[in-house]
C-alpha positions as a Python dict, from the first residue, in 0.01 Angstrom:
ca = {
    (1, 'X'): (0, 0, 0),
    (2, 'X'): (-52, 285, -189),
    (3, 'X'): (83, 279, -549),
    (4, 'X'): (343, 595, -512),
    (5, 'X'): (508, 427, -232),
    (6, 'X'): (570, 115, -448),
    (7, 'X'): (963, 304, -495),
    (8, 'X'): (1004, 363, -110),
    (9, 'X'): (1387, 525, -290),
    (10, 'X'): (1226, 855, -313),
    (11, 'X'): (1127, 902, 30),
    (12, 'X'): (1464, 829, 163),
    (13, 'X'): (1803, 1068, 226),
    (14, 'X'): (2127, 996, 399),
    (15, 'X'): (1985, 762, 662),
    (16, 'X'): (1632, 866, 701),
    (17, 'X'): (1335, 768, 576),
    (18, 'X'): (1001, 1047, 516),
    (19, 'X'): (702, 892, 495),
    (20, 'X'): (488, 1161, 661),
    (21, 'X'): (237, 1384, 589),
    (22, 'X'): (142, 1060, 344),
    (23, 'X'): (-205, 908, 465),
    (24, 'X'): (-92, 617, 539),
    (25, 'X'): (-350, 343, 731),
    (26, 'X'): (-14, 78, 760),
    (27, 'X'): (323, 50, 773),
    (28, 'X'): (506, -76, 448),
    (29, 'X'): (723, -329, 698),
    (30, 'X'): (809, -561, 390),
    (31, 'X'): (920, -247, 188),
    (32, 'X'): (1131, -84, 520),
    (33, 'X'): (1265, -423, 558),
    (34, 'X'): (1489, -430, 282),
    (35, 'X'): (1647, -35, 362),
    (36, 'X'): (1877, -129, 711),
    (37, 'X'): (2039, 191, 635),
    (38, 'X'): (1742, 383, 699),
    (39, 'X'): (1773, 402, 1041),
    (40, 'X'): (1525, 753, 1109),
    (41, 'X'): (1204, 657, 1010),
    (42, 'X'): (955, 940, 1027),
    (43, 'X'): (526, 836, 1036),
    (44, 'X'): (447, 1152, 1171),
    (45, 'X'): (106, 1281, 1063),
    (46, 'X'): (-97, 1013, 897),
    (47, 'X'): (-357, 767, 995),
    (48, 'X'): (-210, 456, 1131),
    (49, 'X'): (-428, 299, 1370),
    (50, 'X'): (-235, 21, 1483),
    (51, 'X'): (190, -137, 1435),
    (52, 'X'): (178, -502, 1290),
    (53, 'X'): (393, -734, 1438),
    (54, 'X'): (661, -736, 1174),
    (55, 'X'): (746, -405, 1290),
    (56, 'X'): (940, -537, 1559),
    (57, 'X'): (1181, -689, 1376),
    (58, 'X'): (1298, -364, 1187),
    (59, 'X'): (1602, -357, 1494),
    (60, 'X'): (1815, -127, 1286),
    (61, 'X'): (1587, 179, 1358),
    (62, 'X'): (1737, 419, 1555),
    (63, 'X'): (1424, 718, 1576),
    (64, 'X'): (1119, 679, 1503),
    (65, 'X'): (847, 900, 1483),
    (66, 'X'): (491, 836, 1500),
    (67, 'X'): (351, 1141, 1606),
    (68, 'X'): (-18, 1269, 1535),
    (69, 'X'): (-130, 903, 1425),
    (70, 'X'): (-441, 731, 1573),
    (71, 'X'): (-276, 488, 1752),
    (72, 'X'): (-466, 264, 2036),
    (73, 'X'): (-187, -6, 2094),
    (74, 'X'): (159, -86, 2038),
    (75, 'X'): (272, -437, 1922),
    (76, 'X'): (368, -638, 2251),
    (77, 'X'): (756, -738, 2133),
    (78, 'X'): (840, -308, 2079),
    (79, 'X'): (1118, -400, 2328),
    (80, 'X'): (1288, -611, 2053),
    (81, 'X'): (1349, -294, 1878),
    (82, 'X'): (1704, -335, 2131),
    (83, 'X'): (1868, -16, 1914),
    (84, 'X'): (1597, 269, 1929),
    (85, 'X'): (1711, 552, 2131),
    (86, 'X'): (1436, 804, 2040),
    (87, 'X'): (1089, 752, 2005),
    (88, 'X'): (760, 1033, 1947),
    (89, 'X'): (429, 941, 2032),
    (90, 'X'): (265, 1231, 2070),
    (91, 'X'): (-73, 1286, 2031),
    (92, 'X'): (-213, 927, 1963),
    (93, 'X'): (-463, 697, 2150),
    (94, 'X'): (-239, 526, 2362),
    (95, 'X'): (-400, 432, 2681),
    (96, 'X'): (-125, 167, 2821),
    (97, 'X'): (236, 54, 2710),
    (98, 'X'): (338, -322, 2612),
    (99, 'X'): (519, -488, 2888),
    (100, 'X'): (822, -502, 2656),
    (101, 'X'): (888, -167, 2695),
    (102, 'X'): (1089, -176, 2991),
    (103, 'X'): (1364, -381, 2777),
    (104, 'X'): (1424, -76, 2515),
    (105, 'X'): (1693, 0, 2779),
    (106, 'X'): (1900, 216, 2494),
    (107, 'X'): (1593, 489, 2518),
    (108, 'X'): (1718, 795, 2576),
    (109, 'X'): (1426, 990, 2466),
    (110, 'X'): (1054, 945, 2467),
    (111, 'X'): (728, 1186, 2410),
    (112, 'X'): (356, 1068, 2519),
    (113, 'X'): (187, 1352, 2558),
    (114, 'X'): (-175, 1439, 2454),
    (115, 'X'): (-250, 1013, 2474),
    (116, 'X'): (-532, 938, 2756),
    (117, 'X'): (-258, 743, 2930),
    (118, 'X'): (-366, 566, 3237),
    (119, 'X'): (-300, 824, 3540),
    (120, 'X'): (-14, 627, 3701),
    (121, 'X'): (142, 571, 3351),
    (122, 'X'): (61, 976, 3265),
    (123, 'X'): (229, 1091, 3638),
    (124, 'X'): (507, 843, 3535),
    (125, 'X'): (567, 1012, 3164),
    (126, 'X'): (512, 1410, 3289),
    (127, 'X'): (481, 1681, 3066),
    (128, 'X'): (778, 1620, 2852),
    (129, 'X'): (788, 1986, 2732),
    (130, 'X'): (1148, 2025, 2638),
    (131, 'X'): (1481, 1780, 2593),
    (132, 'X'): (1536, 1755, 2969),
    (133, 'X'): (1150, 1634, 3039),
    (134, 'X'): (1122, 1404, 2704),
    (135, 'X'): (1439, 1239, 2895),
    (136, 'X'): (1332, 1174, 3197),
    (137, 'X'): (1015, 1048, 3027),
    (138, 'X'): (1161, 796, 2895),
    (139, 'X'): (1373, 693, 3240),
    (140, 'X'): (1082, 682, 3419),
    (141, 'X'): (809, 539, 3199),
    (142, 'X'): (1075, 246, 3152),
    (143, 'X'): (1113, 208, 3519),
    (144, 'X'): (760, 246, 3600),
    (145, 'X'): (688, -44, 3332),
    (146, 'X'): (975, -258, 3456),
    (147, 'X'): (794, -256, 3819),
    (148, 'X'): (470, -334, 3707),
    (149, 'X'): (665, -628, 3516),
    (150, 'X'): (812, -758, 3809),
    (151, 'X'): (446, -732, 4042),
    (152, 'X'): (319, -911, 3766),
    (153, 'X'): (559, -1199, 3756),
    (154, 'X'): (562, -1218, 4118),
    (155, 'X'): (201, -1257, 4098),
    (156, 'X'): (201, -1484, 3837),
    (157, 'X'): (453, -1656, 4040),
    (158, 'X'): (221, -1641, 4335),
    (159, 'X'): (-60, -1748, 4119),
    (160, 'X'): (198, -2050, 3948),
    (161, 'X'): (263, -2169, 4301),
    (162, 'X'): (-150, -2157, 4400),
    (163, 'X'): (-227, -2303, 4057),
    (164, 'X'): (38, -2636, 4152),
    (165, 'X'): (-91, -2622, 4495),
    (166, 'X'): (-439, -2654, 4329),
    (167, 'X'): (-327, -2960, 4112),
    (168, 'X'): (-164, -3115, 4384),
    (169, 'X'): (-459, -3097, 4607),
    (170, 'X'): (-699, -3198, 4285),
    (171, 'X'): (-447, -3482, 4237),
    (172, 'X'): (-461, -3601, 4559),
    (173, 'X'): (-893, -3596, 4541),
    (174, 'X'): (-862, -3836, 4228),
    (175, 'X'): (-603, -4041, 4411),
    (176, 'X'): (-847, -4074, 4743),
    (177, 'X'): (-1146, -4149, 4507),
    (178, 'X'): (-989, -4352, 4303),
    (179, 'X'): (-899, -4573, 4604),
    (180, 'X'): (-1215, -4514, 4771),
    (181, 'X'): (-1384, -4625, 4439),
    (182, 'X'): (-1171, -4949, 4492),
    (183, 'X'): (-1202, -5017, 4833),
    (184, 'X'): (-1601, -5022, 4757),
    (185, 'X'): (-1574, -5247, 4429),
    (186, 'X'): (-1308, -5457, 4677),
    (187, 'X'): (-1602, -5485, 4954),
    (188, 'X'): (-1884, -5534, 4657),
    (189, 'X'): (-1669, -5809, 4486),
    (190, 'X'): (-1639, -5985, 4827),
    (191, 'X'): (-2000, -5933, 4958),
    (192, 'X'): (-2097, -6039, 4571),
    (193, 'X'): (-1875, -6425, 4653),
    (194, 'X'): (-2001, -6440, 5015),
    (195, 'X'): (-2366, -6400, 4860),
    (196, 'X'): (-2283, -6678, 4579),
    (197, 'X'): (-2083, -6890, 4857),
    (198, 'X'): (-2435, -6855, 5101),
    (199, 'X'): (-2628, -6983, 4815),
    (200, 'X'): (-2446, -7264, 4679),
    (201, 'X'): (-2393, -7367, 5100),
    (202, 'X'): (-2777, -7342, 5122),
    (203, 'X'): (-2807, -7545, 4787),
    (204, 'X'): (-2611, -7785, 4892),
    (205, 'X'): (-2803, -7838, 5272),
    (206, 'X'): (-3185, -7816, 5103),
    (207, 'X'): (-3013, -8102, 4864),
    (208, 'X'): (-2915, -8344, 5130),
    (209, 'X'): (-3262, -8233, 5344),
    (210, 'X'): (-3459, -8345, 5017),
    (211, 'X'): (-3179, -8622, 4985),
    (212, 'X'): (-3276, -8717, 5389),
    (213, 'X'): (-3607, -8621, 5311),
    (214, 'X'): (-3648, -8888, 5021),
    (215, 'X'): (-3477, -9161, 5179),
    (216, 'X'): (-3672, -9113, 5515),
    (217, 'X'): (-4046, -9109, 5262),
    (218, 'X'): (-3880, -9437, 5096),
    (219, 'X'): (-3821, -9613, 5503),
    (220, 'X'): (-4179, -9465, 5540),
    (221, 'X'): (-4308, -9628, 5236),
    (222, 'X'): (-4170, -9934, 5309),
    (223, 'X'): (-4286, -9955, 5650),
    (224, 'X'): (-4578, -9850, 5621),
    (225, 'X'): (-4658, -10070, 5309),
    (226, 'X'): (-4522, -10359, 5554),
    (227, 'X'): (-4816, -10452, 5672),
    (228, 'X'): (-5063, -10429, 5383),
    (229, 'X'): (-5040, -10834, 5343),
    (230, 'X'): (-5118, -10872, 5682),
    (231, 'X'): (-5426, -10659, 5645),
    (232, 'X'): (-5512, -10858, 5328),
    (233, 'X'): (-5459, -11158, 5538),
    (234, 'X'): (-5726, -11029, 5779),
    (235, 'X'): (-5930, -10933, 5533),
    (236, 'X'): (-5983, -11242, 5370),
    (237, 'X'): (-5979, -11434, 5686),
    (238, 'X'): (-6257, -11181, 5794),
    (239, 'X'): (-6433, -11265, 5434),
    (240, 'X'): (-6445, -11649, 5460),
    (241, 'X'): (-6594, -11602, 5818),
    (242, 'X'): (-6865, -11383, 5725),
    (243, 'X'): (-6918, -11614, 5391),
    (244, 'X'): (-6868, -11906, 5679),
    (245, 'X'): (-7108, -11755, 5884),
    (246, 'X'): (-7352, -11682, 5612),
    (247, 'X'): (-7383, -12037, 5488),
    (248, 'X'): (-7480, -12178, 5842),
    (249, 'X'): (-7696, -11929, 5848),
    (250, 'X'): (-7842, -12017, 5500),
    (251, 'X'): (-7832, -12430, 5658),
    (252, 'X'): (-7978, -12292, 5963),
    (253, 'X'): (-8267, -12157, 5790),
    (254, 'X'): (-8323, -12416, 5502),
    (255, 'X'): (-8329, -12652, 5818),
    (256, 'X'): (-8532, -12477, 6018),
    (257, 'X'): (-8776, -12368, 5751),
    (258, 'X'): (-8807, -12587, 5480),
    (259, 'X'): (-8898, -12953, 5521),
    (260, 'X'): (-8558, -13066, 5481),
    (261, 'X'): (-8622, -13025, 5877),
    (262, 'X'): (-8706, -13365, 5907),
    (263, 'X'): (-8411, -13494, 5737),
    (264, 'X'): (-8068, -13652, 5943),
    (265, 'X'): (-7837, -13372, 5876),
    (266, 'X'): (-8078, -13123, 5994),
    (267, 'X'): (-8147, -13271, 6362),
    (268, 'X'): (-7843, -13161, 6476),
    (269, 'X'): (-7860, -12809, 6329),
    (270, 'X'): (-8215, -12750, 6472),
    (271, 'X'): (-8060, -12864, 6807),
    (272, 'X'): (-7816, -12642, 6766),
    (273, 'X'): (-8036, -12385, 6680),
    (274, 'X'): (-8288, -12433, 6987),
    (275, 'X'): (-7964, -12463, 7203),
    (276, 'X'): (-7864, -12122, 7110),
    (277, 'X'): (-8227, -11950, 7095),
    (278, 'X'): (-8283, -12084, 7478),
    (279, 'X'): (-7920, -11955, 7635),
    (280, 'X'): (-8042, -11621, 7410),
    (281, 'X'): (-8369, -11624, 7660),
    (282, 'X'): (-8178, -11709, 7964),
    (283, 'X'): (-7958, -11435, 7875),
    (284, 'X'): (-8270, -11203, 7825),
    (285, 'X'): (-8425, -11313, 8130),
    (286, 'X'): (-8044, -11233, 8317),
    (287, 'X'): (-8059, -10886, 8156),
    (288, 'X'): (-8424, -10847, 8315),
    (289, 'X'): (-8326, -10941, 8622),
    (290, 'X'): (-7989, -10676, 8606),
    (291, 'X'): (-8225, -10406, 8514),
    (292, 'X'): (-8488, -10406, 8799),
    (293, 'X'): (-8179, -10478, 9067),
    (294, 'X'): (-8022, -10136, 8946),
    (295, 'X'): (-8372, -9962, 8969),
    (296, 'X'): (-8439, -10070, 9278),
    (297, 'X'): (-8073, -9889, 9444),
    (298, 'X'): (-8091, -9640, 9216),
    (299, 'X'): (-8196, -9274, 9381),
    (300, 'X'): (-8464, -9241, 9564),
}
């Protein structure tokens, strides 16, 4: 704030306040705050670019004037300002009005000409070139706004009701997945036990087949092992034979050969021995005999 507005007391008669022609940039809100009786406030002709937000709560104004300024924007709670009745915004910046607006309903007089006002917002404020115009200005910028106010909560209402529609459809998604989701961990857990069930059954059958398996090797074994002393039996019965048969042989010979021929015990071995080597010849001479039979009715 500039220092010679530090004593806002000068600037003010009766009920109004002069703070134009001053070069201002801001508002002193804080300052205007504290003089409720001040209820004219005129900004006119300085460079004020924009309203803070505290200068909605300055209700007691009655006029304000805020003409030849540079402003782009008014705050977007002006309609708290429930006791202005005349308001000047002429030649400023002002391309659209806060929704708020409509809810100045004591406005009995508004000016918003040279702004570049949005063409449906500039046919709605007219030329405002005398009382009667700046009037209905006011009338019909306030109605204009209220309308747009209501399309806009209708479509926000529209857009509320599409927005729950969305969640509810959303919500019902994560409620099928979710159960979906279960249903398959369900079906996993129970394919997961029948798998573990299979194995353990098949566990169980290859132990009794090994169980069967063993027991049926054992009654194998032992049948098969059985007979092992008989063929020892054999065996050695086959052994003393052949040793058997070996020493006649050996008496044969040592009778037959040496000159224990002539002794007692060897008469009836050589006997023996001649006995056996004459049926050997007759048996020979039989085979002959065979032999020359089958050639003779044999072909041809």
């Amino acid at each position: 704030m500039n220092k010679h507005f530090l004593n806002l007391k000068d600037k003010i008669s009766g009920n109004e306040m002069d703070l134009s022609l001053c070069n201002l940039t801001e508002v002193p809100v804080r300052e205007l705050a504290f003089f409720t009786k001040a209820t004219v406030l005129d900004l006119s002709c300085n460079n004020i670019t924009s309203l803070p937000p505290e200068f909605c709560n300055l209700t007691h104004l009655v006029k304000v004037d805020l003409s030849k300024n540079q402003l782009t924007c008014l705050p977007d709670d002006l309609g708290n300002l429930t006791n202005l009745q005349h308001l000047d915004l002429y030649n400023n910046k002002l391309t659209v009005l806060p929704v708020s607006f409509s809810q100045l309903r004591g406005l009995k007089w508004l000016d918003l000409k040279d702004n570049p006002l949005e063409p449906d917002l500039a046919k709605a404020a007219g030329d405002c070139l005398d009382e009667k115009q700046c009037k209905q200005c006011s009338s019909k910028v306030r109605g204009k706004i209220a309308k747009q106010k209501k399309e806009l909560d209708q479509r926000w209402g529209k857009k509320e009701v599409k927005q729950r529609e969305r969640e509810a459809r959303e919500k019902e998604a994560r409620k099928r997945e979710k159960a979906e989701e279960k249903e398959k961990r369900r079906k996993e857990y129970n394919a997961q036990m029948a798998a573990t069930a299979a194995r353990e059954q098949q566990k169980k059958k290859n132990e009794e087949k090994k169980k069967k398996n063993g027991q049926t090797a054992a009654d194998k074994k032992v049948v098969e092992s059985a007979p092992k002393p008989r063929r020892s039996l054999i065996g050695l019965m086959f052994k003393l034979l052949l040793l058997l048969l070996l020493g006649l042989a050996g008496v044969a010979a040592a009778c037959r050969l040496t000159d224990l021929q002539k002794e007692a015990m060897c008469v009836p071995v050589n006997a023996a021995v001649d006995d056996g080597l004459s049926w050997a010849r007759e048996q020979e001479v039989v085979v002959r005999q065979l032999k020359c039979a089958l050639r003779t009715l044999g072909p041809g």
